[in-house]
Short mmCIF file of C-alpha atoms in Angstrom, two decimals:
data_model
loop_
_atom_site.label_atom_id
_atom_site.label_comp_id
_atom_site.label_asym_id
_atom_site.label_seq_id
_atom_site.Cartn_x
_atom_site.Cartn_y
_atom_site.Cartn_z
CA MET A 583 -16.53 6.33 14.89
CA ASN A 584 -15.05 3.93 12.55
CA LEU A 585 -12.42 4.45 9.97
CA ILE A 586 -11.42 3.39 6.69
CA LEU A 587 -8.28 3.78 5.14
CA LEU A 588 -7.60 3.27 1.79
CA SER A 589 -4.26 1.87 0.48
CA GLY A 590 -3.72 1.71 -3.51
CA GLY A 591 -1.42 3.34 -5.79
CA SER A 592 0.45 2.19 -8.83
CA GLY A 593 4.09 2.63 -7.67
CA LYS A 594 5.16 5.11 -10.28
CA ARG A 595 5.91 8.41 -8.69
CA LEU A 596 8.89 6.93 -6.37
CA TRP A 597 10.06 4.27 -8.81
CA PRO A 598 12.52 2.57 -8.75
CA ILE A 599 12.05 1.67 -5.11
CA SER A 600 8.36 1.94 -5.32
CA ASN A 601 6.58 -0.35 -7.98
CA ASP A 602 3.01 -2.18 -8.16
CA ALA A 603 3.44 -4.45 -5.67
CA ARG A 604 5.42 -1.94 -3.09
CA SER A 605 3.41 1.26 -3.26
CA LYS A 606 5.01 4.42 -1.78
CA GLN A 607 3.21 4.11 1.50
CA PHE A 608 5.47 0.64 2.21
CA LEU A 609 8.70 2.36 1.63
CA LYS A 610 10.93 2.10 5.10
CA LEU A 611 12.48 5.27 4.84
CA LEU A 612 11.02 7.53 7.86
CA ASN A 613 12.93 7.51 11.00
CA ASN A 614 11.43 5.64 14.36
CA GLU A 615 13.84 6.60 17.00
CA THR A 616 15.42 3.21 16.71
CA ASN A 617 14.30 1.57 13.42
CA LEU A 618 12.76 2.76 9.85
CA GLU A 619 9.27 2.73 9.12
CA SER A 620 7.01 2.98 6.45
CA MET A 621 4.07 5.40 5.94
CA VAL A 622 1.58 2.53 6.65
CA GLN A 623 3.38 1.78 9.52
CA ARG A 624 3.68 5.24 10.37
CA VAL A 625 0.04 5.77 10.38
CA TRP A 626 -1.02 2.47 11.61
CA ARG A 627 1.09 3.15 15.12
CA GLN A 628 -0.33 6.79 15.15
CA LEU A 629 -4.13 5.23 15.14
CA LYS A 630 -3.68 2.98 17.97
CA GLU A 631 -1.97 5.76 19.95
CA ALA A 632 -5.27 7.75 19.48
CA GLY A 633 -7.25 4.98 20.25
CA LEU A 634 -8.83 4.58 16.61
CA GLN A 635 -7.10 1.55 15.72
CA SER A 636 -9.43 -1.22 16.72
CA SER A 637 -12.15 0.81 14.76
CA THR A 638 -10.35 0.68 11.56
CA VAL A 639 -10.38 -1.41 8.30
CA ILE A 640 -8.17 -0.63 5.05
CA ALA A 641 -9.69 -1.21 2.03
CA THR A 642 -7.12 -2.50 -0.56
CA SER A 643 -6.27 -4.61 -3.58
CA LYS A 644 -5.55 -8.36 -3.98
CA ALA A 645 -1.71 -6.91 -4.77
CA GLN A 646 -1.38 -5.47 -1.52
CA VAL A 647 -2.45 -8.03 0.83
CA GLU A 648 0.99 -9.78 1.15
CA ILE A 649 3.09 -6.60 2.44
CA LEU A 650 0.14 -5.10 4.20
CA LYS A 651 0.28 -8.35 6.37
CA SER A 652 4.05 -8.27 6.47
CA GLN A 653 4.24 -4.46 7.74
CA LEU A 654 1.06 -4.61 9.76
CA GLY A 655 0.79 -8.23 11.36
CA SER A 656 -1.44 -11.23 9.60
CA THR A 657 -4.32 -9.66 11.77
CA VAL A 658 -4.56 -6.63 9.99
CA PRO A 659 -8.41 -6.08 8.62
CA LEU A 660 -8.39 -6.03 5.19
CA ILE A 661 -11.17 -5.24 2.58
CA ILE A 662 -9.83 -6.70 -0.31
CA GLU A 663 -11.09 -5.42 -3.75
CA PRO A 664 -11.86 -8.51 -6.40
CA GLU A 665 -9.94 -5.64 -8.94
CA ARG A 666 -9.06 -1.95 -9.04
CA ARG A 667 -12.20 0.12 -9.36
CA ASP A 668 -11.11 3.56 -8.15
CA THR A 669 -12.29 5.01 -5.20
CA PHE A 670 -16.18 5.20 -4.67
CA PRO A 671 -16.20 1.22 -5.26
CA ALA A 672 -14.04 0.37 -2.34
CA VAL A 673 -15.58 2.91 0.04
CA ALA A 674 -18.66 1.37 -0.77
CA LEU A 675 -17.66 -2.32 -0.48
CA ALA A 676 -15.70 -1.27 2.77
CA ALA A 677 -19.11 0.61 4.08
CA SER A 678 -21.33 -2.83 2.99
CA TYR A 679 -18.65 -4.86 5.15
CA MET A 680 -19.30 -2.56 8.01
CA TYR A 681 -23.13 -2.88 7.55
CA SER A 682 -23.80 -6.55 6.78
CA LYS A 683 -20.63 -8.28 8.87
CA LYS A 684 -19.86 -5.76 11.52
CA ASN A 685 -23.76 -4.93 11.92
CA LEU A 686 -23.04 -1.34 12.63
CA SER A 687 -25.72 1.09 13.22
CA LEU A 688 -26.84 2.96 9.79
CA ASP A 689 -26.21 6.36 11.73
CA THR A 690 -22.97 5.01 12.58
CA VAL A 691 -20.20 7.99 11.41
CA ILE A 692 -17.78 6.56 9.20
CA ALA A 693 -14.28 8.50 8.32
CA VAL A 694 -12.35 8.05 5.13
CA LEU A 695 -8.87 8.86 4.79
CA PRO A 696 -5.69 7.61 2.96
CA VAL A 697 -3.35 5.21 4.17
CA ASP A 698 -0.09 7.43 4.27
CA PRO A 699 -0.83 11.29 5.33
CA TYR A 700 2.43 12.31 6.79
CA VAL A 701 1.08 14.01 10.30
CA ASN A 702 1.18 14.40 13.87
CA ILE A 703 -1.36 13.03 16.32
CA ASP A 704 -3.30 15.61 16.50
CA PHE A 705 -4.38 15.40 13.31
CA PHE A 706 -6.24 12.09 14.09
CA ASN A 707 -7.53 13.93 17.22
CA ARG A 708 -9.19 16.27 14.83
CA ILE A 709 -10.55 13.45 12.40
CA GLN A 710 -12.33 12.20 15.32
CA GLU A 711 -14.22 15.91 15.82
CA LEU A 712 -15.67 15.05 12.38
CA GLU A 713 -18.29 12.78 14.35
CA ASN A 714 -19.54 15.84 15.98
CA THR A 715 -19.37 18.27 13.21
CA LEU A 716 -21.44 15.61 10.69
CA ILE A 717 -24.22 15.53 13.52
CA LYS A 718 -24.23 19.23 14.57
CA SER A 719 -24.17 20.50 10.54
CA HIS A 720 -26.95 17.83 9.04
CA ALA A 721 -24.62 18.08 6.26
CA ASP A 722 -24.21 14.79 4.01
CA LEU A 723 -20.49 14.95 4.10
CA ALA A 724 -17.73 16.44 6.61
CA LEU A 725 -14.33 17.04 5.17
CA VAL A 726 -11.05 17.94 6.87
CA GLY A 727 -9.38 20.85 5.25
CA VAL A 728 -5.73 21.69 5.77
CA LYS A 729 -4.60 25.25 6.33
CA PRO A 730 -2.14 25.86 3.26
CA THR A 731 1.27 26.64 4.13
CA TYR A 732 2.18 27.93 0.23
CA ALA A 733 0.79 28.12 -2.94
CA SER A 734 0.59 24.43 -4.19
CA GLU A 735 -0.25 23.24 -7.78
CA LYS A 736 -0.10 19.80 -6.28
CA TYR A 737 -3.33 19.71 -4.26
CA GLY A 738 -6.84 20.29 -4.50
CA TYR A 739 -8.70 23.26 -2.98
CA ILE A 740 -11.66 23.60 -0.54
CA VAL A 741 -13.35 26.82 -1.02
CA THR A 742 -15.59 27.98 1.81
CA LYS A 743 -18.42 30.24 2.34
CA ASN A 744 -18.37 33.01 5.05
CA LYS A 745 -17.18 32.34 8.34
CA SER A 746 -19.76 31.19 10.56
CA SER A 747 -20.17 31.04 14.25
CA ASN A 748 -19.42 27.26 14.51
CA ASP A 749 -15.77 25.71 14.34
CA TYR A 750 -16.84 24.33 11.05
CA LEU A 751 -17.46 26.06 7.46
CA GLU A 752 -19.90 25.32 4.81
CA VAL A 753 -18.09 23.87 1.51
CA SER A 754 -18.94 26.43 -1.74
CA ARG A 755 -17.06 24.49 -4.21
CA PHE A 756 -13.90 22.90 -5.07
CA LYS A 757 -10.79 23.55 -7.27
CA GLU A 758 -8.40 20.78 -8.48
CA LYS A 759 -4.80 21.31 -8.60
CA PRO A 760 -4.83 24.98 -9.69
CA SER A 761 -1.95 26.80 -11.12
CA GLU A 762 0.48 28.49 -8.82
CA TYR A 763 -1.41 31.97 -9.44
CA GLU A 764 -4.77 30.37 -8.90
CA ALA A 765 -3.80 28.73 -5.65
CA ALA A 766 -2.41 31.94 -4.18
CA THR A 767 -5.50 33.74 -5.01
CA LEU A 768 -7.83 30.81 -3.73
CA ILE A 769 -5.82 30.79 -0.39
CA SER A 770 -6.47 34.79 -0.30
CA GLN A 771 -10.32 33.73 -0.48
CA ASN A 772 -9.55 31.58 2.54
CA ALA A 773 -9.48 27.88 0.66
CA TYR A 774 -8.09 25.25 2.47
CA TRP A 775 -6.01 22.11 0.95
CA ASN A 776 -8.13 19.40 0.23
CA CYS A 777 -6.15 16.17 2.11
CA GLY A 778 -8.75 13.51 1.20
CA VAL A 779 -10.32 12.95 4.75
CA PHE A 780 -14.49 12.96 4.55
CA ALA A 781 -16.93 11.43 7.00
CA PHE A 782 -20.87 10.19 6.22
CA LYS A 783 -23.29 8.10 7.77
CA LEU A 784 -23.53 4.70 7.11
CA LYS A 785 -27.14 5.14 5.82
CA TYR A 786 -25.72 8.01 3.22
CA ILE A 787 -23.36 5.30 1.23
CA VAL A 788 -25.98 2.59 1.75
CA SER A 789 -28.68 4.87 0.10
CA ILE A 790 -26.45 5.50 -2.65
CA LEU A 791 -25.88 1.67 -3.18
CA GLU A 792 -29.90 1.32 -3.05
CA ALA A 793 -30.41 4.02 -5.42
CA ARG A 794 -28.10 2.22 -7.75
CA ASN A 795 -29.82 -1.18 -7.75
CA MET A 796 -26.60 -2.55 -6.09
CA PRO A 797 -26.32 -4.92 -3.33
CA VAL A 798 -25.78 -3.77 0.54
CA GLN A 799 -25.30 -6.91 1.59
CA TYR A 800 -21.40 -7.23 1.65
CA ASP A 801 -21.03 -11.13 -0.05
CA GLU A 802 -23.22 -9.88 -2.71
CA LEU A 803 -21.58 -6.87 -3.28
CA LEU A 804 -18.66 -8.69 -3.74
CA LYS A 805 -20.05 -10.97 -6.15
CA ASN A 806 -21.14 -8.00 -8.28
CA TYR A 807 -18.24 -5.95 -7.83
CA ASN A 808 -17.49 -5.57 -11.39
CA ASP A 809 -20.79 -4.05 -11.96
CA LEU A 810 -19.74 -1.02 -10.11
CA GLU A 811 -18.92 2.10 -12.01
CA LYS A 812 -15.24 2.58 -12.09
CA ILE A 813 -15.52 5.90 -10.40
CA SER A 814 -13.76 8.19 -7.93
CA PHE A 815 -15.39 9.00 -4.57
CA ASP A 816 -15.04 12.69 -5.76
CA TYR A 817 -16.76 12.35 -8.65
CA ALA A 818 -19.64 9.84 -7.76
CA VAL A 819 -20.61 11.21 -3.98
CA VAL A 820 -18.79 14.36 -3.34
CA GLU A 821 -19.93 16.35 -6.51
CA LYS A 822 -23.35 15.41 -5.85
CA ALA A 823 -23.72 16.05 -2.06
CA GLU A 824 -26.20 18.83 -1.15
CA LYS A 825 -24.52 20.15 2.05
CA ILE A 826 -20.87 19.39 2.65
CA THR A 827 -19.29 20.88 5.85
CA MET A 828 -15.56 21.45 6.46
CA LEU A 829 -13.34 21.16 9.78
CA PRO A 830 -10.06 23.24 9.38
CA TYR A 831 -7.07 21.76 10.46
CA ASN A 832 -3.81 24.09 11.37
CA GLY A 833 -1.37 21.54 11.85
CA GLU A 834 1.26 19.69 10.03
CA TRP A 835 -0.02 17.81 6.86
CA LYS A 836 2.25 16.54 4.15
CA ASP A 837 1.93 14.08 1.24
CA LEU A 838 4.81 12.67 0.72
CA GLY A 839 4.01 11.27 -2.80
CA THR A 840 7.29 12.55 -4.84
CA TRP A 841 11.04 12.29 -4.20
CA ASN A 842 11.51 15.87 -3.28
CA THR A 843 8.78 15.60 -0.27
CA LEU A 844 10.35 12.54 1.17
CA THR A 845 13.56 13.21 1.05
CA ASP A 846 12.85 16.49 3.31
CA GLU A 847 11.98 13.66 6.11
CA MET A 848 14.46 11.47 6.12
CA GLU A 849 17.15 11.99 8.61
CA ALA A 850 20.25 9.97 6.60
CA MET A 851 21.03 11.38 3.23
CA VAL A 852 22.31 7.97 2.16
CA SER A 853 20.17 4.73 2.69
CA GLY A 854 21.88 1.62 1.75
CA LYS A 855 25.43 1.46 0.35
CA GLY A 856 26.79 5.01 -0.97
CA ILE A 857 29.14 7.75 -0.30
CA ILE A 858 28.70 11.94 -1.23
CA SER A 859 31.02 14.21 -1.24
CA GLU A 860 31.06 17.49 0.42
CA ASP A 861 29.77 19.61 -2.21
CA SER A 862 27.10 17.72 -3.29
CA VAL A 863 24.63 19.67 -1.07
CA ASN A 864 21.31 18.32 -0.52
CA THR A 865 21.62 15.29 -2.58
CA HIS A 866 20.51 11.58 -1.23
CA ILE A 867 21.01 8.10 -2.11
CA ILE A 868 18.65 5.31 -1.28
CA ASN A 869 20.37 2.07 -2.70
CA GLU A 870 18.81 -0.94 -2.19
CA LEU A 871 21.26 -2.86 -4.01
CA ASP A 872 24.32 -4.65 -2.88
CA ILE A 873 26.68 -2.43 -4.85
CA PRO A 874 28.07 1.01 -3.90
CA ILE A 875 27.03 4.41 -5.13
CA ALA A 876 29.49 7.62 -5.30
CA VAL A 877 28.01 11.26 -6.05
CA LEU A 878 30.59 13.67 -7.07
CA GLY A 879 29.65 17.45 -7.18
CA ILE A 880 25.90 16.98 -7.53
CA LYS A 881 23.69 19.36 -5.78
CA ASN A 882 19.73 18.71 -5.20
CA ALA A 883 19.78 15.73 -6.46
CA VAL A 884 18.11 11.86 -5.72
CA VAL A 885 20.15 8.72 -6.75
CA ALA A 886 17.69 5.82 -6.23
CA ALA A 887 18.66 2.24 -7.05
CA SER A 888 16.82 -1.01 -6.67
CA TYR A 889 16.44 -4.06 -8.57
CA ASP A 890 13.71 -2.55 -10.53
CA GLY A 891 16.03 0.29 -11.84
CA ILE A 892 18.03 3.28 -11.41
CA LEU A 893 16.80 6.82 -11.13
CA VAL A 894 18.96 9.97 -11.11
CA THR A 895 17.25 13.17 -11.16
CA ASP A 896 17.12 16.97 -9.85
CA LYS A 897 14.62 17.21 -6.72
CA ILE A 898 12.47 19.68 -8.43
CA GLU A 899 12.02 17.81 -11.78
CA SER A 900 11.46 14.46 -9.56
CA PRO A 901 7.48 14.67 -9.47
CA ASN A 902 7.32 14.28 -13.11
CA ILE A 903 9.07 10.59 -12.77
CA LYS A 904 5.47 9.05 -12.88
CA LYS A 905 4.96 10.89 -16.59
CA LEU A 906 8.24 9.59 -17.61
CA MET A 907 7.62 6.08 -16.45
CA LYS A 908 3.66 5.91 -17.81
CA ASP A 909 4.86 3.63 -20.64
CA PHE A 910 7.07 1.73 -19.01
CA GLU A 911 6.05 -2.13 -17.89
CA GLN A 912 7.91 -4.97 -16.10
CA ARG A 913 7.10 -7.34 -13.11
CA PRO A 914 8.12 -6.32 -9.60
CA MET A 915 11.71 -7.32 -9.05
CA TYR A 916 11.08 -7.22 -5.40
CA GLU A 917 8.28 -7.89 -2.97
CA GLU A 918 7.50 -8.27 0.46
CA ARG A 919 5.43 -11.27 1.35
CA HIS A 920 3.38 -12.00 5.14
CA TRP A 921 6.42 -14.65 5.20
CA GLY A 922 9.12 -12.71 4.59
CA TRP A 923 10.41 -11.52 0.80
CA TYR A 924 12.13 -12.11 -2.72
CA LYS A 925 13.99 -10.56 -5.18
CA ILE A 926 14.41 -11.17 -8.63
CA LEU A 927 18.04 -11.84 -9.58
CA ASP A 928 17.71 -12.75 -13.19
CA TYR A 929 15.31 -14.03 -16.00
CA THR A 930 16.34 -15.37 -19.21
CA LYS A 931 14.14 -16.85 -22.17
CA TYR A 932 16.09 -19.19 -24.56
CA PRO A 933 15.21 -20.30 -28.09
CA GLY A 934 12.29 -22.88 -27.63
CA GLN A 935 10.54 -20.75 -25.45
CA LYS A 936 12.51 -22.27 -22.18
CA GLU A 937 12.89 -19.71 -19.36
CA VAL A 938 15.07 -19.27 -16.45
CA LEU A 939 13.82 -17.29 -13.37
CA THR A 940 16.46 -16.72 -10.36
CA LYS A 941 15.08 -15.62 -6.98
CA ARG A 942 16.75 -14.86 -3.88
CA ILE A 943 14.32 -15.86 -1.20
CA GLY A 944 13.96 -14.43 2.81
CA ILE A 945 11.96 -16.48 5.36
CA LYS A 946 11.41 -15.12 8.37
CA ALA A 947 11.71 -17.52 11.55
CA GLY A 948 8.64 -19.24 12.40
CA SER A 949 7.36 -18.56 9.02
CA ASN A 950 6.51 -21.03 6.42
CA LEU A 951 5.70 -21.43 2.58
CA SER A 952 2.38 -22.82 1.57
CA TYR A 953 2.46 -26.63 0.51
CA GLN A 954 2.21 -26.43 -3.08
CA LYS A 955 3.12 -27.87 -6.52
CA HIS A 956 3.65 -26.37 -9.84
CA PHE A 957 2.56 -27.66 -13.30
CA ALA A 958 4.65 -25.39 -15.91
CA ARG A 959 8.01 -25.29 -13.69
CA THR A 960 11.06 -27.44 -12.16
CA GLU A 961 12.42 -25.63 -9.23
CA ILE A 962 15.67 -25.86 -7.66
CA TRP A 963 16.48 -24.82 -4.14
CA THR A 964 19.73 -23.57 -2.77
CA ILE A 965 19.69 -22.96 1.28
CA THR A 966 22.42 -20.32 1.67
CA ASN A 967 21.50 -19.61 5.48
CA GLY A 968 19.57 -20.75 8.23
CA TYR A 969 17.71 -24.15 8.81
CA GLY A 970 14.14 -25.36 8.45
CA GLU A 971 11.57 -28.03 7.51
CA LEU A 972 11.36 -29.01 4.13
CA ALA A 973 8.06 -31.16 3.15
CA ILE A 974 8.28 -32.81 -0.41
CA ASP A 975 5.67 -35.40 -1.37
CA ASP A 976 4.25 -36.31 1.70
CA GLN A 977 7.82 -36.47 3.38
CA ILE A 978 9.24 -34.18 6.28
CA LYS A 979 12.91 -33.59 6.05
CA ASN A 980 15.35 -31.48 8.05
CA ILE A 981 17.07 -28.79 5.58
CA LYS A 982 20.34 -26.37 6.62
CA ALA A 983 22.91 -24.01 4.49
CA GLY A 984 24.68 -25.74 1.82
CA ASP A 985 21.71 -28.28 1.22
CA VAL A 986 20.27 -28.07 -2.53
CA ILE A 987 16.83 -29.32 -3.23
CA THR A 988 15.46 -30.26 -6.53
CA ILE A 989 11.45 -30.34 -6.99
CA PRO A 990 10.41 -31.42 -10.60
CA ILE A 991 6.84 -30.36 -12.09
CA GLY A 992 3.94 -31.58 -10.14
CA THR A 993 5.94 -32.24 -6.93
CA LYS A 994 4.20 -31.36 -3.54
CA HIS A 995 6.58 -29.34 -1.66
CA GLY A 996 6.58 -26.57 1.20
CA ILE A 997 9.10 -25.11 3.65
CA LYS A 998 9.08 -23.22 7.23
CA ALA A 999 12.29 -21.53 8.76
CA LEU A 1000 12.87 -22.68 11.97
CA GLN A 1001 16.10 -19.86 11.73
CA ASP A 1002 15.79 -16.89 9.55
CA LEU A 1003 16.30 -18.82 6.27
CA GLU A 1004 17.50 -17.68 2.90
CA ILE A 1005 17.09 -19.35 -0.54
CA ILE A 1006 18.32 -18.95 -4.12
CA GLU A 1007 15.47 -20.54 -6.26
CA VAL A 1008 16.10 -20.93 -9.87
CA GLN A 1009 12.85 -21.80 -11.71
CA TYR A 1010 13.16 -23.82 -15.20
CA GLY A 1011 9.84 -23.95 -17.32
CA ASN A 1012 8.15 -22.88 -20.33
CA GLN A 1013 5.91 -20.43 -18.45
CA LEU A 1014 7.03 -19.11 -15.31
CA ILE A 1015 4.29 -16.79 -13.82
CA ASP A 1016 3.03 -16.41 -10.11
CA GLU A 1017 -0.46 -18.13 -11.61
CA ASP A 1018 1.62 -21.42 -11.94
CA ILE A 1019 0.72 -22.53 -8.28
CA LEU A 1020 -1.83 -24.92 -6.88
CA ARG A 1021 -1.86 -24.30 -2.90
CA LEU A 1022 -2.99 -27.61 -0.79
CA ASN A 1023 -2.38 -26.29 2.45
CA THR A 1024 -1.14 -23.00 4.33
CA ASP A 1025 -0.89 -24.32 8.17
CA TRP A 1026 2.18 -25.83 8.81
CA ASP A 1027 0.94 -28.09 11.54
CA GLU A 1028 -1.48 -29.76 9.12
CA VAL A 1029 1.25 -30.03 6.59
CA LYS A 1030 3.10 -32.06 9.16
CA ALA A 1031 0.29 -34.12 9.97
CA LEU A 1032 -0.90 -34.65 6.59
CA CYS A 1033 2.91 -35.65 5.93
CA LYS A 1034 3.19 -37.88 8.90
CA VAL A 1035 -0.10 -39.90 7.93
CA ASN A 1036 1.21 -40.57 4.30
CA TYR A 1037 4.60 -41.50 5.19
CA LYS A 1038 3.55 -44.06 7.64
#
């Protein structure tokens, strides 16, 4: 069996700690014996324990490539969408990769699941049983359904037919996010939560692409990706399938997609600088700022603070943050990259269109920024911690804490951390955007060789 993990999300439901560049699955708030880990790190670790990691790819957007490499390693297998077009195009692209690049048989069973379920290892053992279920049942699709523990309005439900002698059930219909009363009725009729896990034979998706007159070869589909309809897998495939079976799962499963569900799994009441009074029962502080937060006499609440903003919410009301923030747009103020991280400290636009942007940048020891240049800004770097190598206009220099480097417009430059390195970067120009960059080389050994040749 091969797996496709779907990694997406807008980052609104756990604002302000999450944003467009750091969706909920990347928040390092879950305890893992000696350190904190994110949801995607937890799932990736569990897949390895279940023996499934080597046959898994992650389908994601360009915006999440850097943070996935930062948290899972530079060799993590990624299928990168040229643009976000919902779950059916993402699955189709990943399936075409498995078919034409990995050369898997059309009879190979593929399972698709979200990148962030909060489950135990037995959940992934159950997923492996989908292969036998699909073959035995001769169904188009095989799903995993979670036995509900309460009548929830947050989840979709799978309604099954009468019990069979097999360990799987035939699906009758689906009900998306019913009222609490409807959910209770569905549960009494032996309905299950839809956890977004489904399996199919590779030829099933290939045949759907062919029926839509779309390429089945990965390179061609990538070129024509914007011709794929922007539609969910549920609408494009599940609703049209003739026969669907479901494998029940009775173990623990949670969607930690809101502050009230996520804080239930956090061991510490305070993350970051903060203090909570004894009478502030069931209240959490999540603070990424360097200033303290104090909470007095507030019960059942979440106080979350980051460079993107500050949230104070009742836990029960916290799922409504996405609706509240739907029209609020700003650039992410914190991002993880494969080489480290950066925080935006300040942004000012002066009369005459001049802009100034100040960043704090951290580069991990052994990592480097690409050899690059900009066309619309000057940069001033102040090294505040660590030491490394600077490549500037085809020369290599050693740099250390206390050094100040000015990089005029059009100057070739790059840097490698020989020890964990921190920089305060001030950008000055007419258009301070991430797209104002020409990367000349990303391999530091090649950069050094180039500089050595030109320096001579």
